[in-house]
Amino acid sequence: MAKAVSVRGLHKAFGARTVLNGIDLEVEPGEFVALLGRSGCGKSTLLRILAGLDREVGGEAEVPGTVSIAFQQPRLLPWRRVWRNISLGLHKPDGRAIALKALEEVRLTDHADAWPLTLSGGEAQRVSLARALVREPDVLLLDEPFGALDALTRLAMHHLVEDLWTRHKPAVLLVTHDVDEALLLADRILVLDEGRIVATHHVDLPRPRRRASVVEQRTRVLADLGVDVEEAA
Ligand SMILES: Nc1ncnc2c1ncn2[C@@H]1O[C@H](COP(=O)(O)OP(=O)(O)OP(=O)(O)O)[C@@H](O)[C@H]1O
Ligand SMILES: [Mg+2]
């Protein structure tokens, strides 16, 4: 079967600064991949390239199917109601019905006619997720979608994303700084550093996962990020 994502020798520079320096990556259809790495290491850059938003690159990046991206910030248009933000660009006559169905999936139907600025951070992120889902993507790119949320909302969002992924089965590439989040959700974790993938972890734990079940593997992933758990404790 064709890969959902195939990247070979991907290279990206901004002026003299090389940000991606030879990335090779294949993602299977329906696979959930998490991308970890320190701030500024090129995670958002990689996602933007995969979304087709930046074509000035070296090497190859192929995403044959449809792709949606939820950005690091929700980026809703404040002058459009929530449902319009979702249906915008769909060019379908039944845009409202489609938007309402997507809102139902993220449990926000009652905010369909709200203005984006009246939403909480978590609600805005759910709208952003609905907007990405409504395109029925083969590849869903999530750029730290839960970064700014409190711990409880984050947990609810993990369940929501896992639930949506189970039902729709897109390939997912999730950027996160949270090792536990990566371990709870992903089939595979990639660590990015200095423009390269420096470590890969396969997470073979059964789902749904609990925090306790990921503790052991967490130490190994943290070590690849340069964190010594014993020392930090
Ligand atoms: N349009 C641009 N012009 C110049 N430099 C850029 C541009 N976009 C990103 N960069 C630089 O490329 C590097 C990687 O940026 P990127 O946004 O991909 O990092 P990131 O891994 O997503 O970081 P964070 O975890 O903080 O979101 C950074 O040093 C950033 O300053
Ligand atoms: Mg980023």
Coordinates of C-alpha atoms and ligand atoms in Angstrom, one line a residue:
M1 CA 0.0 0.0 0.0
A2 CA 1.2 3.6 -0.7
K3 CA 2.7 5.4 2.2
A4 CA 0.7 8.3 3.7
V5 CA 3.8 10.3 3.9
S6 CA 7.2 9.7 2.3
V7 CA 10.0 12.1 2.9
R8 CA 13.5 11.5 1.5
G9 CA 16.6 13.7 2.1
L10 CA 14.4 16.6 3.1
H11 CA 16.5 19.8 3.5
K12 CA 15.3 23.2 4.5
A13 CA 17.3 26.4 5.1
F14 CA 16.2 29.9 6.0
G15 CA 19.0 32.0 4.6
A16 CA 22.2 30.6 6.0
R17 CA 20.5 28.7 8.7
T18 CA 19.8 25.0 8.0
V19 CA 16.7 23.9 9.9
L20 CA 16.1 20.5 8.4
N21 CA 19.2 18.6 7.4
G22 CA 18.3 15.3 5.6
I23 CA 15.0 14.0 7.0
D24 CA 13.9 10.6 5.9
L25 CA 10.5 9.6 7.1
E26 CA 7.7 7.2 6.0
V27 CA 4.3 7.1 7.7
E28 CA 1.9 4.3 7.1
P29 CA -1.8 5.0 6.4
G30 CA -3.5 5.2 9.8
E31 CA -0.3 5.3 11.8
F32 CA 0.0 7.7 14.7
V33 CA 3.4 9.3 14.9
A34 CA 4.6 11.8 17.5
L35 CA 7.4 14.3 16.9
L36 CA 9.4 15.5 19.9
G37 CA 12.3 17.9 20.0
R38 CA 13.5 21.1 21.6
S39 CA 12.1 24.5 20.6
G40 CA 13.3 25.7 17.3
C41 CA 14.5 22.3 16.0
G42 CA 12.2 22.5 13.0
K43 CA 9.0 20.6 14.0
S44 CA 6.6 23.3 12.7
T45 CA 8.7 23.7 9.6
L46 CA 8.4 20.0 8.8
L47 CA 4.7 20.1 9.3
R48 CA 4.3 23.2 7.1
I49 CA 6.2 21.4 4.3
L50 CA 4.1 18.3 4.6
A51 CA 1.0 20.5 4.4
G52 CA 2.2 21.9 1.2
L53 CA 2.6 25.4 2.7
D54 CA 6.3 25.7 1.9
R55 CA 7.7 24.3 -1.3
E56 CA 11.1 25.9 -1.3
V57 CA 12.9 22.8 -0.1
G58 CA 15.5 20.3 -1.0
G59 CA 14.8 16.6 -1.3
E60 CA 11.4 15.0 -1.5
A61 CA 8.3 15.3 0.5
E62 CA 5.3 13.3 -0.8
V63 CA 1.8 13.3 0.7
P64 CA -0.4 11.7 -1.9
G65 CA -3.7 12.0 -0.1
T66 CA -5.6 14.8 1.4
V67 CA -4.0 16.6 4.3
S68 CA -5.2 18.9 7.1
I69 CA -3.2 20.9 9.6
A70 CA -4.2 22.2 13.0
F71 CA -1.7 25.0 13.8
Q72 CA 0.1 25.7 17.0
Q73 CA -2.4 28.6 17.5
P74 CA -6.1 27.9 16.6
R75 CA -6.0 30.7 14.0
L76 CA -9.8 31.2 13.8
L77 CA -11.2 34.1 11.9
P78 CA -12.7 36.4 14.6
W79 CA -15.3 37.9 12.2
R80 CA -16.8 34.5 11.3
R81 CA -19.0 32.5 13.5
V82 CA -17.6 29.1 14.7
W83 CA -19.5 27.0 12.1
R84 CA -18.3 29.3 9.3
N85 CA -14.8 29.0 10.4
I86 CA -15.2 25.3 9.9
S87 CA -17.0 25.3 6.6
L88 CA -14.9 28.0 5.1
G89 CA -13.1 26.8 2.0
L90 CA -15.1 23.6 1.7
H91 CA -17.1 24.9 -1.2
K92 CA -20.0 22.6 -0.5
P93 CA -23.7 23.7 -0.5
D94 CA -24.4 22.0 2.9
G95 CA -21.5 23.7 4.7
R96 CA -23.5 24.3 7.9
A97 CA -24.7 20.7 8.2
I98 CA -21.1 19.4 7.7
A99 CA -19.8 21.9 10.2
L100 CA -22.4 20.9 12.7
K101 CA -21.5 17.2 12.4
A102 CA -17.8 18.1 12.9
L103 CA -18.7 20.2 16.0
E104 CA -20.7 17.2 17.3
E105 CA -17.5 15.1 17.1
V106 CA -15.6 17.6 19.2
R107 CA -18.7 18.1 21.5
L108 CA -19.2 21.7 20.7
T109 CA -22.5 21.8 18.9
D110 CA -23.9 24.4 21.3
H111 CA -21.1 26.8 20.2
A112 CA -21.9 26.6 16.5
D113 CA -23.1 30.2 16.3
A114 CA -20.6 31.7 18.8
W115 CA -17.9 34.2 17.9
P116 CA -14.4 32.8 18.2
L117 CA -13.3 35.4 20.7
T118 CA -15.9 34.2 23.1
L119 CA -14.4 30.7 23.3
S120 CA -12.0 29.4 25.9
G121 CA -8.6 28.2 24.8
G122 CA -9.7 24.5 24.8
E123 CA -12.8 25.2 22.9
A124 CA -10.9 27.2 20.3
Q125 CA -8.5 24.2 19.9
R126 CA -11.5 21.9 19.5
V127 CA -12.9 24.1 16.7
S128 CA -9.5 24.0 15.1
L129 CA -9.6 20.2 15.3
A130 CA -13.1 20.1 13.8
R131 CA -11.9 22.4 11.0
A132 CA -9.1 20.0 10.2
L133 CA -11.3 16.9 10.4
V134 CA -14.1 18.2 8.2
R135 CA -11.8 17.8 5.2
E136 CA -11.7 14.0 6.0
P137 CA -7.9 14.0 5.7
D138 CA -5.8 11.0 5.0
V139 CA -3.1 12.8 6.9
L140 CA -3.8 14.9 10.0
L141 CA -1.0 17.2 11.1
L142 CA -1.3 18.5 14.6
D143 CA 1.2 21.1 15.8
E144 CA 1.1 21.2 19.6
P145 CA -2.6 21.4 19.6
F146 CA -2.8 21.1 23.4
G147 CA 0.3 23.1 24.4
A148 CA -1.6 26.0 26.0
L149 CA -4.2 24.0 27.8
D150 CA -4.5 23.1 31.4
A151 CA -3.8 19.6 32.5
L152 CA -7.4 18.5 32.8
T153 CA -8.5 19.9 29.5
R154 CA -5.4 18.3 27.9
L155 CA -6.4 14.9 29.2
A156 CA -9.9 15.4 27.8
M157 CA -8.3 16.4 24.4
H158 CA -6.1 13.2 24.4
H159 CA -9.2 11.1 24.7
L160 CA -10.9 13.1 22.0
V161 CA -8.0 12.8 19.6
E162 CA -7.6 9.1 20.2
D163 CA -11.3 8.6 19.7
L164 CA -11.4 10.6 16.5
W165 CA -8.3 8.8 15.2
T166 CA -9.9 5.4 16.0
R167 CA -13.0 6.3 14.1
H168 CA -11.5 8.0 11.1
K169 CA -8.1 6.5 11.0
P170 CA -6.1 9.2 9.3
A171 CA -2.3 9.0 9.6
V172 CA -1.4 11.5 12.3
L173 CA 1.7 13.5 12.9
L174 CA 1.5 15.1 16.3
V175 CA 4.1 17.6 17.4
T176 CA 4.3 17.8 21.2
H177 CA 6.7 18.8 24.0
D178 CA 5.0 16.4 26.3
V179 CA 6.6 12.9 26.4
D180 CA 3.7 11.4 28.3
E181 CA 1.3 12.7 25.6
A182 CA 3.5 11.1 22.9
L183 CA 3.6 7.8 24.8
L184 CA -0.1 7.7 25.5
L185 CA -1.1 8.4 21.9
A186 CA 1.5 7.4 19.4
D187 CA 2.5 4.1 17.7
R188 CA 5.9 5.6 17.0
I189 CA 7.9 8.5 18.5
L190 CA 10.5 10.4 16.6
V191 CA 13.0 12.7 18.3
L192 CA 14.2 15.6 16.1
D193 CA 17.5 17.4 16.8
E194 CA 19.8 19.6 14.7
G195 CA 17.6 19.1 11.7
R196 CA 17.7 15.3 11.8
I197 CA 15.7 12.4 13.3
V198 CA 18.0 11.2 16.0
A199 CA 15.9 8.6 17.7
T200 CA 12.9 6.4 17.0
H201 CA 10.8 4.6 19.6
H202 CA 8.1 2.1 18.8
V203 CA 5.3 2.1 21.4
D204 CA 3.7 -1.3 21.4
L205 CA 1.6 -0.8 24.5
P206 CA -2.1 -1.8 24.2
R207 CA -4.8 0.9 24.1
P208 CA -6.3 2.7 25.8
R209 CA -3.1 3.5 27.7
R210 CA -2.7 4.7 31.2
R211 CA 0.0 6.9 32.6
A212 CA 1.3 4.1 34.7
S213 CA 1.8 1.8 31.7
V214 CA 4.2 4.2 30.0
V215 CA 6.5 5.0 32.8
E216 CA 9.2 2.6 31.8
Q217 CA 9.5 3.7 28.2
R218 CA 9.4 7.3 29.3
T219 CA 12.8 7.2 30.8
R220 CA 14.3 6.0 27.5
V221 CA 12.6 8.7 25.5
L222 CA 13.6 11.4 28.0
A223 CA 17.2 10.2 27.7
D224 CA 17.1 10.9 24.0
L225 CA 15.9 14.4 24.7
G226 CA 18.9 14.8 27.0
V227 CA 17.0 14.6 30.2
D228 CA 18.4 12.4 33.0
V229 CA 15.3 11.3 35.0
E230 CA 17.4 10.3 38.1
E231 CA 19.1 13.6 38.2
A232 CA 15.9 15.6 37.6
A233 CA 14.1 13.8 40.4
Ligands
LIG1 N1 9.9 32.0 8.0 C1 11.0 31.9 8.6 N2 12.1 32.7 8.4 C2 13.3 32.5 9.0 N3 13.5 31.6 10.0 C3 12.5 30.8 10.3 C4 11.2 30.9 9.6 N4 10.4 29.9 10.2 C5 11.1 29.3 11.1 N5 12.4 29.8 11.2 C6 13.4 29.3 12.1 O1 13.6 27.9 11.9 C7 13.8 27.3 13.1 C8 12.8 26.2 13.3 O2 11.5 26.8 13.5 P1 10.2 25.9 13.8 O3 9.1 26.8 13.9 O4 10.1 24.8 12.9 O5 10.6 25.3 15.3 P2 9.8 24.3 16.2 O6 10.6 23.1 16.4 O7 8.4 24.2 15.7 O8 9.8 25.1 17.6 P3 8.7 25.3 18.8 O9 8.8 24.0 19.6 O10 9.2 26.4 19.5 O11 7.4 25.5 18.1 C9 13.8 28.4 14.2 O12 15.1 28.7 14.5 C10 13.1 29.5 13.5 O13 13.5 30.7 14.0
MG2 MG 6.6 24.9 16.4

